[in-house]
Amino acid sequence: MMRDLKIFLLYSQHAFQYRARSFIWFLLAFLNPFVLLLFWQGILSQNTTLAGWSIDSIRTYYLLLMAGQAILINHVELTIGIVDIMQGELVRDLMKPYSYFKIKLLSESPWRFFQGFYAVVTITALSYVFGITLTFANSITMMLLAILIVINAFLLSFLFKAVIGFAAFWMTNIDSLLDTNEVLLFALSGMVLPLNLFPSWMQTFANFTPYPYILYYPITAIIGMHNIQDLIYIILAQFGMISVFTVLYKVMWDKGKKKFSGLGQ
């Protein structure tokens, strides 16, 4: 445990050194929710609702979307696919007497921490400036289940992005795969609209992908948009996807190591 903590602190120093870059990345993720927040402020009045969304809940959704993108959406597929595999830097990690999974998880986590800090400061400031009353789940049980959903979302996001990165073992260029993932993430994770405002067929399709379980459901669970039965279903769905991507991670890692040349792709 102490060894893991020391490695985490070492990577935290690296992330702190590049904190300005981390802030720029946060700003890029901040713009979309902020514009949509302003849009919905002009659409919904104080006393109207749309598909269960009030003006307070929809504003809370887009504020938490800023935090969700900062904390839950990692970019480990870039370091795994491009830096480690395609550029050959994986050699140094293979020589370390330490789990590659832990190396990537601990190296990515500080970036999520710093961007999460920027998100909290921004949410606090915007809530004050626009007079937004944040809405949250109104029971301890629902909030505890929501926290579990957030933790599952972080792990699911990491495993899913790592599997995408491992595709570089068999592909000479993964740019198209990365771009496709970004488009699907933008469309199906609730970045544009809450998922329940989409047509039913699109909601059904999205629920068979990991995207809403990484971003949309954690946010709506915190807001309190689901009952306990729905929250349990979301958790079970996340556990199922985590299990699937854990198996894919292990299979692709074992087979990919044997294919890796040590000279990059």
Coordinates of C-alpha atoms in Angstrom, one line a residue:
M1 CA 0.0 0.0 0.0
M2 CA 2.8 2.4 0.9
R3 CA 4.5 1.6 -2.3
D4 CA 1.4 2.5 -4.3
L5 CA 1.1 5.7 -2.4
K6 CA 4.7 6.7 -3.1
I7 CA 4.2 6.0 -6.8
F8 CA 1.0 8.0 -6.8
L9 CA 2.8 11.0 -5.1
L10 CA 5.6 10.7 -7.7
Y11 CA 3.1 11.0 -10.6
S12 CA 1.3 13.7 -8.7
Q13 CA 4.5 15.8 -8.8
H14 CA 4.6 15.3 -12.6
A15 CA 1.0 16.3 -13.0
F16 CA 1.5 19.4 -10.7
Q17 CA 4.4 20.4 -12.8
Y18 CA 2.1 20.6 -15.9
R19 CA -0.9 22.0 -14.0
A20 CA -1.3 24.8 -16.5
R21 CA -1.7 22.3 -19.3
S22 CA -4.2 20.4 -17.2
F23 CA -6.1 23.7 -16.7
I24 CA -6.2 24.2 -20.5
W25 CA -7.6 20.7 -21.0
F26 CA -10.3 21.4 -18.4
L27 CA -11.2 24.6 -20.2
L28 CA -11.7 22.7 -23.4
A29 CA -14.1 20.3 -21.7
F30 CA -15.8 23.2 -19.8
L31 CA -17.0 25.1 -22.9
N32 CA -19.6 22.6 -24.1
P33 CA -21.5 22.2 -20.8
F34 CA -21.3 26.0 -20.2
V35 CA -22.8 26.9 -23.5
L36 CA -25.6 24.3 -23.0
L37 CA -26.1 25.6 -19.5
L38 CA -26.8 29.1 -20.9
F39 CA -29.1 27.6 -23.6
W40 CA -31.3 25.8 -21.1
Q41 CA -31.5 28.9 -18.9
G42 CA -33.1 30.6 -21.8
I43 CA -35.5 27.7 -22.6
L44 CA -36.9 26.6 -19.2
S45 CA -38.6 29.0 -16.9
Q46 CA -38.6 28.7 -13.1
N47 CA -42.0 26.9 -13.0
T48 CA -41.8 24.6 -16.0
T49 CA -40.4 21.1 -16.4
L50 CA -39.4 18.9 -19.4
A51 CA -39.3 15.1 -19.1
G52 CA -38.8 15.4 -15.4
W53 CA -36.1 18.2 -15.7
S54 CA -36.7 21.4 -13.8
I55 CA -34.6 24.5 -14.3
D56 CA -32.6 23.7 -11.1
S57 CA -32.0 20.1 -12.0
I58 CA -31.0 20.8 -15.6
R59 CA -28.5 23.5 -14.5
T60 CA -27.1 21.1 -11.9
Y61 CA -26.8 18.5 -14.6
Y62 CA -24.6 20.7 -16.8
L63 CA -22.5 21.9 -13.8
L64 CA -21.9 18.3 -12.7
L65 CA -21.1 17.5 -16.4
M66 CA -18.1 19.7 -16.1
A67 CA -16.9 17.8 -13.1
G68 CA -17.8 14.4 -14.7
Q69 CA -15.7 15.1 -17.8
A70 CA -12.8 16.3 -15.6
I71 CA -12.8 13.4 -13.2
L72 CA -14.3 10.4 -15.0
I73 CA -13.2 10.8 -18.6
N74 CA -9.5 9.8 -18.6
H75 CA -7.2 9.7 -21.7
V76 CA -5.1 6.6 -20.9
E77 CA -5.8 5.3 -24.4
L78 CA -3.4 8.0 -25.8
T79 CA -0.5 7.0 -23.5
I80 CA -1.0 3.3 -24.0
G81 CA -1.8 3.3 -27.7
I82 CA 0.5 6.1 -29.0
V83 CA 3.3 6.6 -26.5
D84 CA 3.8 3.1 -25.0
I85 CA 3.0 0.8 -28.0
M86 CA 3.4 2.8 -31.2
Q87 CA 6.5 4.7 -29.9
G88 CA 7.9 1.7 -28.1
E89 CA 8.0 3.2 -24.6
L90 CA 6.3 0.1 -23.3
V91 CA 9.7 -1.5 -22.9
R92 CA 10.5 0.5 -19.8
D93 CA 7.3 -0.5 -18.1
L94 CA 7.8 -4.2 -19.0
M95 CA 11.1 -4.1 -17.2
K96 CA 9.6 -2.7 -14.0
P97 CA 8.7 -5.2 -11.2
Y98 CA 5.3 -3.6 -11.0
S99 CA 1.8 -4.1 -12.5
Y100 CA 1.3 -2.2 -15.7
F101 CA -2.3 -1.8 -14.8
K102 CA -1.3 0.0 -11.5
I103 CA 1.3 2.1 -13.3
K104 CA -1.3 3.5 -15.7
L105 CA -4.0 3.9 -13.1
L106 CA -1.7 5.7 -10.7
S107 CA -0.2 7.9 -13.4
E108 CA -3.6 8.9 -14.7
S109 CA -5.3 9.6 -11.4
P110 CA -3.4 12.8 -10.4
W111 CA -4.6 14.4 -13.7
R112 CA -8.2 13.6 -12.8
F113 CA -7.6 15.1 -9.3
F114 CA -6.3 18.4 -10.6
Q115 CA -8.9 18.8 -13.2
G116 CA -11.5 17.8 -10.6
F117 CA -10.2 20.6 -8.4
Y118 CA -10.6 23.1 -11.3
A119 CA -14.2 21.8 -11.8
V120 CA -15.2 22.2 -8.2
V121 CA -13.9 25.8 -8.1
T122 CA -15.7 26.6 -11.4
I123 CA -19.0 25.0 -10.3
T124 CA -18.8 27.0 -7.0
A125 CA -18.2 30.2 -8.9
L126 CA -20.9 29.7 -11.5
S127 CA -23.4 28.7 -8.9
Y128 CA -22.8 32.0 -7.1
V129 CA -22.7 34.2 -10.2
F130 CA -25.9 32.7 -11.7
G131 CA -27.7 32.0 -8.4
I132 CA -28.0 28.3 -9.2
T133 CA -29.5 26.1 -6.5
L134 CA -27.8 22.7 -6.9
T135 CA -30.1 19.6 -6.5
F136 CA -28.9 16.3 -5.1
A137 CA -30.3 12.9 -4.1
N138 CA -32.4 13.5 -0.9
S139 CA -31.6 10.3 1.0
I140 CA -28.4 8.9 2.4
T141 CA -29.0 5.5 0.8
M142 CA -29.4 7.0 -2.7
M143 CA -26.3 9.2 -2.2
L144 CA -24.2 6.2 -1.1
L145 CA -25.4 4.2 -4.2
A146 CA -24.6 7.3 -6.3
I147 CA -21.1 7.4 -4.9
L148 CA -20.7 3.7 -5.8
I149 CA -21.9 4.4 -9.3
V150 CA -19.3 7.2 -9.6
I151 CA -16.5 4.9 -8.5
N152 CA -17.6 2.2 -10.9
A153 CA -17.7 4.8 -13.7
F154 CA -14.1 5.8 -13.0
L155 CA -12.9 2.1 -13.2
L156 CA -15.1 1.4 -16.2
S157 CA -13.8 4.4 -18.0
F158 CA -10.2 3.4 -17.3
L159 CA -10.6 -0.2 -18.5
F160 CA -12.6 0.8 -21.6
K161 CA -10.0 3.4 -22.6
A162 CA -7.1 0.9 -21.9
V163 CA -8.7 -1.7 -24.2
I164 CA -9.0 0.9 -26.9
G165 CA -5.3 1.7 -26.5
F166 CA -4.3 -2.0 -26.6
A167 CA -5.8 -2.1 -30.2
A168 CA -2.4 -0.5 -31.2
F169 CA -0.8 -3.9 -30.7
W170 CA -2.6 -5.0 -34.0
M171 CA -3.1 -1.7 -35.8
T172 CA -0.4 0.6 -37.3
N173 CA -2.6 3.7 -36.8
I174 CA -5.4 4.0 -34.3
D175 CA -6.4 7.6 -35.0
S176 CA -9.7 6.5 -36.7
L177 CA -10.5 4.3 -33.7
L178 CA -9.8 7.2 -31.3
D179 CA -11.9 9.6 -33.3
T180 CA -14.8 7.2 -33.5
N181 CA -14.7 6.7 -29.8
E182 CA -14.8 10.5 -29.2
V183 CA -17.8 10.9 -31.4
L184 CA -19.7 8.1 -29.7
L185 CA -18.8 9.4 -26.3
F186 CA -20.0 12.8 -27.2
A187 CA -23.3 11.5 -28.6
L188 CA -24.2 8.7 -26.2
S189 CA -22.8 9.8 -22.8
G190 CA -25.1 12.7 -22.2
M191 CA -22.6 15.4 -23.2
V192 CA -25.1 17.1 -25.5
L193 CA -28.5 16.3 -23.9
P194 CA -29.6 14.2 -21.0
L195 CA -30.2 10.7 -22.3
N196 CA -33.9 10.6 -21.5
L197 CA -34.5 13.5 -23.9
F198 CA -33.4 11.3 -26.9
P199 CA -35.7 9.0 -28.8
S200 CA -36.4 5.7 -27.1
W201 CA -34.5 3.7 -29.7
M202 CA -31.4 5.8 -29.1
Q203 CA -31.7 5.4 -25.4
T204 CA -31.9 1.6 -25.8
F205 CA -28.9 1.6 -28.1
A206 CA -26.9 3.8 -25.7
N207 CA -27.7 1.5 -22.7
F208 CA -25.9 -1.4 -24.5
T209 CA -22.7 0.7 -24.6
P210 CA -20.5 1.8 -21.7
Y211 CA -20.8 5.5 -22.5
P212 CA -23.9 6.5 -20.4
Y213 CA -22.6 4.4 -17.5
I214 CA -19.4 6.5 -17.5
L215 CA -21.0 9.9 -17.4
Y216 CA -24.8 10.2 -17.7
Y217 CA -25.9 7.8 -15.0
P218 CA -23.3 8.9 -12.4
I219 CA -24.5 12.5 -12.8
T220 CA -28.2 11.7 -12.7
A221 CA -27.7 9.4 -9.8
I222 CA -26.1 12.3 -7.8
I223 CA -28.9 14.6 -8.7
G224 CA -31.5 12.1 -7.5
M225 CA -33.2 11.4 -10.8
H226 CA -33.5 7.6 -10.1
N227 CA -35.2 5.5 -7.5
I228 CA -33.3 2.9 -5.5
Q229 CA -34.3 0.1 -7.9
D230 CA -33.0 2.0 -10.9
L231 CA -29.7 2.7 -9.0
I232 CA -29.2 -1.0 -8.2
Y233 CA -29.9 -1.8 -11.9
I234 CA -27.3 0.8 -13.0
I235 CA -24.7 -0.7 -10.5
L236 CA -25.3 -4.2 -11.8
A237 CA -25.0 -3.1 -15.4
Q238 CA -21.7 -1.3 -14.5
F239 CA -20.4 -4.5 -12.7
G240 CA -21.2 -6.5 -15.8
M241 CA -19.4 -4.1 -18.1
I242 CA -16.4 -3.9 -15.8
S243 CA -16.2 -7.7 -15.8
V244 CA -16.3 -7.8 -19.6
F245 CA -13.6 -5.2 -20.1
T246 CA -11.5 -6.7 -17.3
V247 CA -11.4 -10.0 -19.3
L248 CA -10.7 -8.1 -22.6
Y249 CA -7.9 -6.2 -20.8
K250 CA -6.2 -9.4 -19.6
V251 CA -6.6 -11.2 -22.9
M252 CA -5.4 -8.3 -25.1
W253 CA -2.5 -7.5 -22.7
D254 CA -1.3 -11.1 -22.6
K255 CA -1.5 -11.5 -26.4
G256 CA -0.3 -8.0 -27.1
K257 CA 2.9 -8.4 -25.1
K258 CA 3.9 -11.4 -27.2
K259 CA 3.3 -9.4 -30.4
F260 CA 5.1 -6.3 -29.2
S261 CA 8.5 -5.9 -30.9
G262 CA 10.1 -3.5 -28.5
L263 CA 10.8 -1.0 -31.3
G264 CA 7.3 0.5 -31.6
Q265 CA 4.8 0.0 -34.3

